[in-house]
CSV table of C-alpha atoms in Angstrom, one decimal:
chain,number,residue,atom,x,y,z
A,1,MET,CA,-16.5,-31.0,-10.2
A,2,PRO,CA,-15.5,-28.5,-7.6
A,3,ARG,CA,-16.2,-24.8,-8.2
A,4,ARG,CA,-12.8,-23.2,-9.1
A,5,LEU,CA,-11.6,-19.6,-9.1
A,6,TYR,CA,-8.5,-18.8,-11.2
A,7,GLU,CA,-6.7,-16.1,-9.3
A,8,LEU,CA,-3.7,-13.9,-9.8
A,9,CYS,CA,-0.9,-14.7,-7.4
A,10,GLY,CA,2.7,-13.7,-6.6
A,11,ALA,CA,5.8,-15.8,-6.6
A,12,ASP,CA,4.6,-17.1,-3.3
A,13,GLU,CA,1.2,-18.5,-4.3
A,14,ARG,CA,-0.3,-17.5,-1.0
A,15,LEU,CA,-0.2,-13.9,-2.2
A,16,ARG,CA,-3.5,-13.1,-3.8
A,17,PHE,CA,-3.6,-9.4,-4.6
A,18,SER,CA,-5.8,-8.7,-7.6
A,19,PRO,CA,-8.5,-6.2,-6.8
A,20,PHE,CA,-10.7,-7.9,-9.4
A,21,CYS,CA,-10.2,-11.4,-8.0
A,22,TRP,CA,-11.0,-10.0,-4.5
A,23,ARG,CA,-14.3,-8.7,-5.7
A,24,VAL,CA,-15.2,-12.3,-6.7
A,25,ILE,CA,-13.8,-13.9,-3.6
A,26,MET,CA,-16.0,-11.7,-1.5
A,27,ALA,CA,-19.0,-12.3,-3.8
A,28,LEU,CA,-18.5,-16.1,-3.3
A,29,VAL,CA,-18.3,-15.6,0.4
A,30,HIS,CA,-21.4,-13.4,0.3
A,31,LYS,CA,-23.3,-16.2,-1.5
A,32,GLN,CA,-21.8,-18.8,0.8
A,33,LEU,CA,-20.5,-20.8,-2.1
A,34,PRO,CA,-17.3,-22.8,-1.4
A,35,PHE,CA,-14.6,-22.8,-4.0
A,36,GLU,CA,-11.1,-24.0,-4.8
A,37,SER,CA,-8.5,-21.3,-5.6
A,38,VAL,CA,-6.3,-22.0,-8.7
A,39,PRO,CA,-3.2,-19.8,-8.6
A,40,TRP,CA,-2.4,-18.1,-11.9
A,41,HIS,CA,0.5,-15.9,-13.0
A,42,PHE,CA,0.4,-13.1,-15.6
A,43,CYS,CA,2.4,-15.1,-18.1
A,44,GLU,CA,0.3,-18.2,-18.0
A,45,LYS,CA,-1.9,-17.2,-20.8
A,46,ASP,CA,-2.3,-20.8,-22.1
A,47,ALA,CA,-3.8,-22.0,-18.8
A,48,LEU,CA,-6.8,-19.8,-19.5
A,49,ALA,CA,-7.4,-21.0,-23.0
A,50,PHE,CA,-10.5,-22.9,-21.7
A,51,SER,CA,-12.1,-19.5,-20.7
A,52,GLY,CA,-12.6,-18.5,-24.4
A,53,GLN,CA,-10.9,-15.1,-24.0
A,54,GLU,CA,-9.1,-14.3,-27.3
A,55,PRO,CA,-6.5,-13.3,-28.4
A,56,PRO,CA,-4.3,-15.1,-25.8
A,57,GLN,CA,-2.7,-11.9,-24.6
A,58,ALA,CA,-6.2,-10.7,-23.6
A,59,ARG,CA,-6.7,-13.6,-21.2
A,60,LYS,CA,-7.2,-12.4,-17.6
A,61,VAL,CA,-8.4,-13.5,-14.2
A,62,PRO,CA,-10.7,-13.8,-12.4
A,63,VAL,CA,-12.2,-16.8,-14.2
A,64,LEU,CA,-14.8,-18.8,-12.4
A,65,GLU,CA,-15.5,-22.4,-13.4
A,66,ASP,CA,-18.7,-23.4,-11.7
A,67,GLU,CA,-19.7,-26.9,-10.4
A,68,ASP,CA,-21.7,-27.6,-13.6
A,69,GLY,CA,-18.8,-26.6,-15.8
A,70,THR,CA,-20.1,-23.1,-16.7
A,71,VAL,CA,-17.1,-20.7,-17.2
A,72,VAL,CA,-17.4,-17.0,-16.7
A,73,SER,CA,-14.6,-14.4,-16.8
A,74,ASP,CA,-14.5,-10.7,-15.8
A,75,SER,CA,-15.4,-9.8,-12.2
A,76,LEU,CA,-18.6,-7.9,-13.0
A,77,GLU,CA,-19.8,-10.6,-15.3
A,78,ILE,CA,-19.1,-13.2,-12.6
A,79,MET,CA,-21.1,-11.2,-10.1
A,80,LYS,CA,-24.0,-10.9,-12.5
A,81,TYR,CA,-23.8,-14.7,-13.2
A,82,LEU,CA,-23.8,-15.4,-9.5
A,83,ASP,CA,-26.9,-13.2,-9.0
A,84,ARG,CA,-28.7,-15.0,-11.9
A,85,THR,CA,-27.7,-18.5,-10.8
A,86,TYR,CA,-27.9,-18.1,-7.0
A,87,PRO,CA,-30.4,-15.3,-6.5
A,88,GLU,CA,-30.5,-15.4,-2.8
A,89,HIS,CA,-28.6,-12.4,-1.1
A,90,PRO,CA,-28.3,-10.2,-4.2
A,91,LEU,CA,-24.9,-8.7,-4.9
A,92,ILE,CA,-25.7,-6.1,-7.6
A,93,GLY,CA,-29.5,-5.6,-7.5
A,94,THR,CA,-31.5,-4.2,-10.4
A,95,GLY,CA,-32.7,-0.8,-11.7
A,96,GLN,CA,-31.3,2.2,-9.8
A,97,ALA,CA,-29.3,-0.1,-7.5
A,98,ARG,CA,-27.4,-1.5,-10.4
A,99,ALA,CA,-26.9,1.9,-12.0
A,100,ARG,CA,-25.6,3.4,-8.8
A,101,LEU,CA,-23.2,0.5,-8.3
A,102,ASP,CA,-21.6,1.6,-11.5
A,103,PHE,CA,-20.9,5.0,-10.0
A,104,ILE,CA,-19.2,3.3,-7.0
A,105,ARG,CA,-17.2,1.1,-9.4
A,106,HIS,CA,-16.0,4.1,-11.4
A,107,TRP,CA,-15.1,5.9,-8.1
A,108,SER,CA,-13.0,2.9,-7.1
A,109,GLU,CA,-11.4,2.6,-10.5
A,110,THR,CA,-10.7,6.4,-11.1
A,111,GLN,CA,-9.9,7.5,-7.6
A,112,LEU,CA,-8.9,4.6,-5.4
A,113,ALA,CA,-6.9,2.7,-8.0
A,114,PRO,CA,-4.5,5.5,-9.0
A,115,ALA,CA,-4.0,6.5,-5.3
A,116,ILE,CA,-3.2,2.9,-4.3
A,117,MET,CA,-1.0,2.4,-7.4
A,118,THR,CA,1.0,5.4,-6.3
A,119,CYS,CA,1.5,3.7,-2.9
A,120,VAL,CA,2.5,0.3,-4.1
A,121,ILE,CA,3.2,-0.1,-7.8
A,122,ALA,CA,6.9,-1.0,-7.2
A,123,ASP,CA,5.9,-3.3,-4.3
A,124,VAL,CA,3.5,-5.2,-6.6
A,125,HIS,CA,6.4,-5.8,-9.0
A,126,ASP,CA,8.5,-7.2,-6.2
A,127,VAL,CA,6.1,-9.9,-5.2
A,128,LEU,CA,5.9,-11.4,-8.7
A,129,THR,CA,7.7,-14.4,-10.3
A,130,PRO,CA,10.8,-13.3,-12.3
A,131,GLU,CA,8.9,-13.9,-15.6
A,132,ASP,CA,5.9,-11.9,-14.4
A,133,GLN,CA,8.2,-9.1,-13.1
A,134,ALA,CA,9.6,-8.6,-16.6
A,135,TYR,CA,6.1,-8.6,-18.1
A,136,PHE,CA,4.7,-6.3,-15.4
A,137,ARG,CA,7.6,-3.8,-15.7
A,138,GLU,CA,7.5,-3.6,-19.4
A,139,SER,CA,3.7,-3.3,-19.8
A,140,ARG,CA,3.2,-0.8,-16.8
A,141,GLU,CA,6.2,1.4,-17.6
A,142,ALA,CA,5.0,1.7,-21.2
A,143,ARG,CA,1.6,2.8,-19.9
A,144,LEU,CA,2.9,5.1,-17.2
A,145,GLY,CA,5.8,6.5,-19.2
A,146,ASN,CA,8.0,6.2,-16.2
A,147,ARG,CA,9.9,3.6,-14.1
A,148,LEU,CA,7.8,1.9,-11.4
A,149,GLU,CA,10.2,3.1,-8.7
A,150,GLU,CA,9.7,6.7,-9.9
A,151,VAL,CA,5.9,6.4,-9.8
A,152,GLN,CA,5.7,4.9,-6.3
A,153,ASP,CA,5.5,7.7,-3.8
A,154,LEU,CA,4.0,6.4,-0.5
A,155,GLU,CA,3.3,9.8,1.1
A,156,ALA,CA,1.7,11.3,-2.0
A,157,GLY,CA,-0.3,8.2,-2.5
A,158,LYS,CA,-1.5,8.0,1.1
A,159,GLU,CA,-2.6,11.6,0.9
A,160,ARG,CA,-4.5,11.0,-2.4
A,161,LEU,CA,-6.1,7.9,-0.9
A,162,HIS,CA,-7.2,9.7,2.2
A,163,GLN,CA,-9.0,12.3,0.0
A,164,ALA,CA,-10.4,9.7,-2.4
A,165,LEU,CA,-12.0,7.9,0.6
A,166,SER,CA,-13.9,10.9,1.8
A,167,PRO,CA,-17.3,9.8,0.6
A,168,LEU,CA,-16.9,6.3,2.2
A,169,ARG,CA,-15.6,7.9,5.4
A,170,ALA,CA,-18.7,10.2,5.6
A,171,LEU,CA,-21.1,7.4,4.8
A,172,LEU,CA,-19.6,5.2,7.6
A,173,ALA,CA,-20.7,7.8,10.2
A,174,ASP,CA,-24.3,6.6,9.6
A,175,SER,CA,-24.1,3.1,8.1
A,176,PRO,CA,-21.9,0.0,8.7
A,177,PHE,CA,-21.6,-0.8,5.0
A,178,ILE,CA,-21.8,1.0,1.6
A,179,ASP,CA,-24.8,-1.3,0.7
A,180,GLY,CA,-26.6,-0.7,4.0
A,181,GLU,CA,-26.9,-2.8,7.1
A,182,GLY,CA,-25.0,-5.7,5.5
A,183,PRO,CA,-22.3,-5.6,2.8
A,184,GLY,CA,-22.9,-6.1,-0.9
A,185,ALA,CA,-21.2,-5.5,-4.2
A,186,GLY,CA,-20.8,-1.8,-3.4
A,187,ASP,CA,-18.5,-2.8,-0.5
A,188,TYR,CA,-16.7,-5.5,-2.4
A,189,LEU,CA,-15.6,-3.2,-5.2
A,190,ALA,CA,-14.0,-0.8,-2.8
A,191,PHE,CA,-12.6,-3.5,-0.5
A,192,GLY,CA,-11.0,-5.4,-3.5
A,193,MET,CA,-9.1,-2.2,-4.4
A,194,LEU,CA,-7.9,-1.7,-0.9
A,195,MET,CA,-6.8,-5.4,-0.7
A,196,TRP,CA,-4.4,-4.8,-3.6
A,197,GLY,CA,-2.5,-2.3,-1.5
A,198,HIS,CA,-3.0,-4.3,1.7
A,199,ILE,CA,-1.5,-7.5,0.4
A,200,THR,CA,1.4,-6.1,-1.7
A,201,GLY,CA,2.4,-3.0,0.2
A,202,ARG,CA,5.3,-2.7,2.7
A,203,HIS,CA,3.3,-0.2,4.7
A,204,VAL,CA,-0.2,0.2,6.2
A,205,LEU,CA,-2.1,2.7,4.0
A,206,LEU,CA,-4.9,3.8,6.4
A,207,ASP,CA,-4.7,5.4,9.8
A,208,GLU,CA,-5.5,3.1,12.6
A,209,ASP,CA,-8.3,5.3,13.9
A,210,ASP,CA,-9.8,5.8,10.4
A,211,THR,CA,-13.4,4.5,10.3
A,212,VAL,CA,-12.5,3.2,6.8
A,213,GLN,CA,-9.9,0.9,8.4
A,214,ALA,CA,-12.6,-0.5,10.8
A,215,TRP,CA,-14.9,-1.1,7.9
A,216,PHE,CA,-12.1,-2.8,6.0
A,217,GLU,CA,-11.4,-5.1,9.0
A,218,ARG,CA,-15.1,-6.0,9.3
A,219,LEU,CA,-15.0,-7.2,5.7
A,220,LEU,CA,-11.7,-9.0,6.3
A,221,ALA,CA,-13.2,-10.8,9.3
A,222,ARG,CA,-15.9,-12.1,6.9
A,223,ALA,CA,-13.2,-13.5,4.6
A,224,ASP,CA,-11.5,-15.0,7.7
A,225,LYS,CA,-14.7,-16.6,8.9
A,226,ALA,CA,-15.1,-18.3,5.5
A,227,GLY,CA,-11.6,-19.7,5.7
A,228,ILE,CA,-10.1,-17.4,3.0
A,229,GLU,CA,-6.3,-16.9,3.4
A,230,HIS,CA,-5.1,-13.3,3.0
A,231,VAL,CA,-1.3,-13.5,3.6
A,232,ARG,CA,0.5,-10.1,3.2
A,233,ALA,CA,3.9,-9.8,1.4
A,234,ALA,CA,5.0,-7.9,4.5
A,235,ASP,CA,4.2,-11.0,6.7
A,236,ILE,CA,6.3,-13.3,4.4
A,237,ASN,CA,9.3,-11.2,3.8
A,238,GLY,CA,9.5,-9.6,7.2
A,239,TYR,CA,9.1,-6.1,5.7
A,240,VAL,CA,8.7,-3.3,8.3
A,241,THR,CA,5.1,-2.2,8.5
A,242,GLY,CA,3.8,1.0,9.9
B,1,MET,CA,-53.7,25.8,-1.9
B,2,PRO,CA,-50.8,25.8,-4.4
B,3,ARG,CA,-47.7,23.7,-3.8
B,4,ARG,CA,-45.0,26.0,-2.6
B,5,LEU,CA,-41.2,25.6,-2.4
B,6,TYR,CA,-39.3,28.1,-0.2
B,7,GLU,CA,-36.0,28.7,-1.9
B,8,LEU,CA,-32.8,30.5,-1.1
B,9,CYS,CA,-32.2,33.5,-3.5
B,10,GLY,CA,-29.9,36.4,-4.1
B,11,ALA,CA,-30.5,40.1,-3.9
B,12,ASP,CA,-32.0,39.6,-7.4
B,13,GLU,CA,-34.7,37.1,-6.5
B,14,ARG,CA,-34.3,35.3,-9.9
B,15,LEU,CA,-31.0,34.0,-8.6
B,16,ARG,CA,-31.7,30.6,-7.1
B,17,PHE,CA,-28.4,29.0,-6.2
B,18,SER,CA,-28.8,26.6,-3.3
B,19,PRO,CA,-27.6,23.1,-4.2
B,20,PHE,CA,-30.1,21.7,-1.7
B,21,CYS,CA,-33.0,23.6,-3.2
B,22,TRP,CA,-32.0,22.5,-6.7
B,23,ARG,CA,-32.2,18.9,-5.6
B,24,VAL,CA,-35.9,19.5,-4.7
B,25,ILE,CA,-36.6,21.5,-7.8
B,26,MET,CA,-35.4,18.7,-10.0
B,27,ALA,CA,-37.3,16.1,-7.8
B,28,LEU,CA,-40.5,18.1,-8.4
B,29,VAL,CA,-39.8,18.3,-12.1
B,30,HIS,CA,-39.1,14.5,-12.1
B,31,LYS,CA,-42.5,13.9,-10.5
B,32,GLN,CA,-44.2,16.3,-12.8
B,33,LEU,CA,-45.5,18.3,-9.8
B,34,PRO,CA,-46.0,22.0,-10.5
B,35,PHE,CA,-45.1,24.4,-7.7
B,36,GLU,CA,-44.7,28.1,-6.8
B,37,SER,CA,-41.3,29.3,-5.8
B,38,VAL,CA,-41.2,31.5,-2.6
B,39,PRO,CA,-37.9,33.4,-2.5
B,40,TRP,CA,-36.2,33.4,0.9
B,41,HIS,CA,-33.0,35.0,2.2
B,42,PHE,CA,-30.6,33.7,4.9
B,43,CYS,CA,-31.7,36.3,7.4
B,44,GLU,CA,-35.5,35.7,7.1
B,45,LYS,CA,-35.6,33.1,9.9
B,46,ASP,CA,-39.1,34.3,11.0
B,47,ALA,CA,-40.6,33.5,7.6
B,48,LEU,CA,-39.8,29.8,8.2
B,49,ALA,CA,-41.4,29.6,11.7
B,50,PHE,CA,-44.3,27.5,10.1
B,51,SER,CA,-41.8,24.8,9.2
B,52,GLY,CA,-41.3,23.8,12.8
B,53,GLN,CA,-37.5,24.0,12.6
B,54,GLU,CA,-36.2,25.1,16.0
B,55,PRO,CA,-34.3,27.1,17.3
B,56,PRO,CA,-34.9,29.9,14.8
B,57,GLN,CA,-31.2,30.1,13.7
B,58,ALA,CA,-31.5,26.4,12.6
B,59,ARG,CA,-34.2,27.3,10.1
B,60,LYS,CA,-33.2,26.5,6.5
B,61,VAL,CA,-34.5,26.0,3.1
B,62,PRO,CA,-35.7,24.0,1.1
B,63,VAL,CA,-39.1,23.8,2.8
B,64,LEU,CA,-41.9,22.3,0.8
B,65,GLU,CA,-45.5,23.1,1.6
B,66,ASP,CA,-47.7,20.6,-0.3
B,67,GLU,CA,-51.2,21.2,-1.7
B,68,ASP,CA,-52.8,19.6,1.4
B,69,GLY,CA,-50.8,21.7,3.8
B,70,THR,CA,-48.1,19.1,4.6
B,71,VAL,CA,-44.8,20.9,5.4
B,72,VAL,CA,-41.5,19.1,5.0
B,73,SER,CA,-38.0,20.6,5.3
B,74,ASP,CA,-34.5,19.2,4.4
B,75,SER,CA,-33.9,18.1,0.8
B,76,LEU,CA,-33.6,14.4,1.4
B,77,GLU,CA,-36.6,14.3,3.7
B,78,ILE,CA,-38.5,16.1,0.9
B,79,MET,CA,-37.4,13.5,-1.6
B,80,LYS,CA,-38.5,10.7,0.7
B,81,TYR,CA,-41.8,12.4,1.2
B,82,LEU,CA,-42.3,12.8,-2.5
B,83,ASP,CA,-41.6,9.1,-3.1
B,84,ARG,CA,-44.0,8.1,-0.3
B,85,THR,CA,-46.8,10.5,-1.5
B,86,TYR,CA,-46.3,10.3,-5.3
B,87,PRO,CA,-44.8,6.8,-5.7
B,88,GLU,CA,-44.7,6.8,-9.6
B,89,HIS,CA,-41.2,7.5,-11.0
B,90,PRO,CA,-39.2,6.7,-7.8
B,91,LEU,CA,-36.4,9.2,-7.0
B,92,ILE,CA,-34.6,7.4,-4.2
B,93,GLY,CA,-35.6,3.7,-4.4
B,94,THR,CA,-35.3,1.2,-1.6
B,95,GLY,CA,-32.7,-1.3,-0.2
B,96,GLN,CA,-29.4,-1.2,-2.0
B,97,ALA,CA,-30.5,1.6,-4.3
B,98,ARG,CA,-31.2,3.8,-1.3
B,99,ALA,CA,-27.9,2.8,0.4
B,100,ARG,CA,-25.9,3.5,-2.7
B,101,LEU,CA,-27.6,6.9,-3.2
B,102,ASP,CA,-26.0,7.8,0.2
B,103,PHE,CA,-22.6,7.1,-1.3
B,104,ILE,CA,-23.3,9.5,-4.2
B,105,ARG,CA,-24.6,12.1,-1.8
B,106,HIS,CA,-21.5,11.9,0.3
B,107,TRP,CA,-19.3,12.1,-2.8
B,108,SER,CA,-21.2,15.2,-3.9
B,109,GLU,CA,-20.9,16.8,-0.4
B,110,THR,CA,-17.2,15.8,0.4
B,111,GLN,CA,-15.7,16.2,-3.1
B,112,LEU,CA,-17.9,18.4,-5.3
B,113,ALA,CA,-18.9,20.9,-2.6
B,114,PRO,CA,-15.3,21.9,-1.5
B,115,ALA,CA,-14.1,22.1,-5.1
B,116,ILE,CA,-17.0,24.3,-6.1
B,117,MET,CA,-16.7,26.4,-2.9
B,118,THR,CA,-13.1,27.0,-3.9
B,119,CYS,CA,-14.3,28.3,-7.3
B,120,VAL,CA,-17.1,30.6,-6.2
B,121,ILE,CA,-17.3,31.3,-2.4
B,122,ALA,CA,-16.6,35.0,-2.9
B,123,ASP,CA,-18.9,35.2,-5.9
B,124,VAL,CA,-21.7,33.7,-3.8
B,125,HIS,CA,-21.2,36.5,-1.3
B,126,ASP,CA,-21.5,39.0,-4.0
B,127,VAL,CA,-25.0,38.0,-5.2
B,128,LEU,CA,-26.6,38.3,-1.7
B,129,THR,CA,-28.6,41.1,-0.2
B,130,PRO,CA,-26.4,43.4,2.1
B,131,GLU,CA,-27.9,41.8,5.2
B,132,ASP,CA,-27.2,38.3,3.9
B,133,GLN,CA,-23.7,39.3,2.9
B,134,ALA,CA,-22.9,40.3,6.5
B,135,TYR,CA,-24.3,37.0,7.8
B,136,PHE,CA,-22.6,34.9,5.1
B,137,ARG,CA,-19.2,36.5,5.5
B,138,GLU,CA,-19.3,36.2,9.3
B,139,SER,CA,-20.5,32.6,9.5
B,140,ARG,CA,-18.4,31.2,6.6
B,141,GLU,CA,-15.2,33.0,7.5
B,142,ALA,CA,-15.5,31.7,11.1
B,143,ARG,CA,-15.9,28.2,9.7
B,144,LEU,CA,-13.1,28.5,7.1
B,145,GLY,CA,-10.7,30.5,9.3
B,146,ASN,CA,-10.0,32.8,6.4
B,147,ARG,CA,-11.4,35.6,4.3
B,148,LEU,CA,-13.8,34.5,1.5
B,149,GLU,CA,-11.6,36.3,-1.1
B,150,GLU,CA,-8.6,34.3,0.2
B,151,VAL,CA,-10.4,31.0,-0.1
B,152,GLN,CA,-11.7,31.6,-3.6
B,153,ASP,CA,-9.1,30.3,-6.1
B,154,LEU,CA,-10.7,29.6,-9.5
B,155,GLU,CA,-7.8,27.6,-11.0
B,156,ALA,CA,-7.2,25.4,-8.0
B,157,GLY,CA,-11.0,24.9,-7.6
B,158,LYS,CA,-11.5,23.9,-11.2
B,159,GLU,CA,-8.6,21.4,-11.1
B,160,ARG,CA,-10.0,19.9,-7.9
B,161,LEU,CA,-13.5,19.8,-9.5
B,162,HIS,CA,-12.1,18.1,-12.6
B,163,GLN,CA,-10.6,15.3,-10.4
B,164,ALA,CA,-13.7,15.0,-8.2
B,165,LEU,CA,-15.8,14.4,-11.3
B,166,SER,CA,-13.7,11.5,-12.5
B,167,PRO,CA,-16.2,8.7,-11.5
B,168,LEU,CA,-19.1,10.6,-13.2
B,169,ARG,CA,-17.1,11.2,-16.3
B,170,ALA,CA,-16.2,7.5,-16.6
B,171,LEU,CA,-19.8,6.5,-16.0
B,172,LEU,CA,-21.1,8.8,-18.7
B,173,ALA,CA,-19.0,6.8,-21.3
B,174,ASP,CA,-21.5,4.0,-20.9
B,175,SER,CA,-24.7,5.5,-19.5
B,176,PRO,CA,-26.6,8.8,-20.2
B,177,PHE,CA,-27.4,9.3,-16.4
B,178,ILE,CA,-26.1,8.3,-13.0
B,179,ASP,CA,-29.4,6.5,-12.3
B,180,GLY,CA,-29.4,4.7,-15.7
B,181,GLU,CA,-31.4,5.3,-18.9
B,182,GLY,CA,-33.2,8.2,-17.2
B,183,PRO,CA,-32.2,10.6,-14.4
B,184,GLY,CA,-33.0,10.1,-10.7
B,185,ALA,CA,-32.0,11.3,-7.3
B,186,GLY,CA,-28.4,10.2,-8.0
B,187,ASP,CA,-28.2,12.7,-10.8
B,188,TYR,CA,-30.1,15.5,-9.0
B,189,LEU,CA,-27.7,15.4,-6.0
B,190,ALA,CA,-24.7,16.0,-8.2
B,191,PHE,CA,-26.5,18.4,-10.5
B,192,GLY,CA,-27.7,20.6,-7.6
B,193,MET,CA,-24.1,21.0,-6.4
B,194,LEU,CA,-23.0,22.0,-9.9
B,195,MET,CA,-25.9,24.5,-10.2
B,196,TRP,CA,-24.5,26.3,-7.1
B,197,GLY,CA,-21.4,27.2,-9.1
B,198,HIS,CA,-23.2,27.6,-12.4
B,199,ILE,CA,-25.6,30.2,-11.0
B,200,THR,CA,-23.3,32.3,-8.8
B,201,GLY,CA,-19.9,32.0,-10.6
B,202,ARG,CA,-18.4,34.5,-12.8
B,203,HIS,CA,-16.8,31.8,-14.9
B,204,VAL,CA,-17.8,28.5,-16.5
B,205,LEU,CA,-16.4,25.6,-14.4
B,206,LEU,CA,-16.4,22.7,-16.8
B,207,ASP,CA,-14.7,22.4,-20.2
B,208,GLU,CA,-17.0,22.7,-23.2
B,209,ASP,CA,-16.1,19.2,-24.5
B,210,ASP,CA,-16.3,17.5,-21.0
B,211,THR,CA,-19.0,14.8,-21.1
B,212,VAL,CA,-20.1,16.0,-17.7
B,213,GLN,CA,-21.0,19.4,-19.2
B,214,ALA,CA,-23.2,17.5,-21.8
B,215,TRP,CA,-24.9,15.6,-19.0
B,216,PHE,CA,-25.4,18.9,-17.0
B,217,GLU,CA,-27.0,20.5,-20.1
B,218,ARG,CA,-29.3,17.5,-20.6
B,219,LEU,CA,-30.6,18.0,-17.0
B,220,LEU,CA,-30.8,21.8,-17.5
B,221,ALA,CA,-32.9,21.1,-20.6
B,222,ARG,CA,-35.4,19.2,-18.4
B,223,ALA,CA,-35.7,22.1,-16.0
B,224,ASP,CA,-36.2,24.4,-19.1
B,225,LYS,CA,-38.9,22.2,-20.4
B,226,ALA,CA,-40.7,22.4,-17.1
B,227,GLY,CA,-40.5,26.2,-17.2
B,228,ILE,CA,-38.0,26.5,-14.4
B,229,GLU,CA,-35.9,29.8,-14.5
B,230,HIS,CA,-32.2,29.5,-14.0
B,231,VAL,CA,-30.8,32.9,-14.4
B,232,ARG,CA,-27.0,33.2,-13.8
B,233,ALA,CA,-25.4,36.1,-11.9
B,234,ALA,CA,-23.1,36.5,-14.9
B,235,ASP,CA,-26.2,37.1,-17.1
B,236,ILE,CA,-27.6,39.8,-14.9
B,237,ASN,CA,-24.4,41.7,-14.1
B,238,GLY,CA,-22.7,41.3,-17.4
B,239,TYR,CA,-19.7,39.5,-15.8
B,240,VAL,CA,-17.3,38.2,-18.3
B,241,THR,CA,-17.7,34.4,-18.6
B,242,GLY,CA,-15.2,32.0,-20.0
């Protein structure tokens, strides 16, 4: 059977915007493992019953179904599975490398994620199917204690994102990638988060001359080369970008 | 000859407050290598002539003079030297581990350092010798474009520090140290920066129940156990802490 990746998508199924799915897409590109993308929406809990995630409301993507039928969910578990099963070109590494990756993961989740959320949370809503929109608004507004449209603040979010990216910006003065001469899981964790904003947002979040933007484009070029689509909502809907 | 570490100190030579020297102190403790501390002040450029750093105004500590007479300056170079010369218990590691350490270093320098500076920059001035005070004020005020007393803002600095520490705080929910089950260079880079504020500041910068504070104290206990003094300015001068 073909290798399949179940991926979150928008009403237009070309819109793949989950930061956690992008981690795995880049990990599969890294390992040079071809795969078929299976579009999935938030409300399609039944379609993930095969993944063994219980209760149904806890079912999430990414879920990888490998060629031999092995099923793995959770982006980090999938990366670990890929390193175990296809050990060439390690993603995560071992010992100190693995421990320090956790620091980068927590940086991307505690600093990049809230900054990007502030930039695009209402834009994310707008790309979803009507059923997913209702689910997303209810669950996120309960968590945030505010309307999505009140939380989204592009200028404040961009400022926060600029500050959150300071370690990456400093690192890129000496190194082409977080993981060294070539990219690895460290890069993909941060890249995935930025793709969330890139795909859903009406606006470009980084300055054109930011070295982080150049790094982001180097990684995007790797996805391109592997034939991975990365259509933006702004491209489909004719939103003004800038 | 005994192993010697040239270290920045205050007017009271028990005050060792350089973040870069603390990295090396903890690295020597990590490697279980005893050393003698040689106190050094900013204006004693001549005393570092033996280190080969030129021109004289570029001379800085830490400088390590090892038992065989090898002299190494710069905290990271010293850590690399220690890993090469005493390979047991690696500090930095290789490959992805080394690359990801650079991310942690840039996080500590671009996020922790400015936050702690905002908390204590005028307090740092106050612990120095009169000659060092003049040098410190002139060089730092030129860089900052403002008086030290105007830059120091304890509440704003503590708020910024709390945010900067978010990845470390999240990581400590699952792991006792940045580098995993035991501490390593990842921990020492962040710890050194916090020691700068801990030693010089009039106030405690972290909340008592912050897991980062517990991690900080675990590392401080290691220094204690190795007989490393860490007297605070607040202890000497009877400043009110809180």
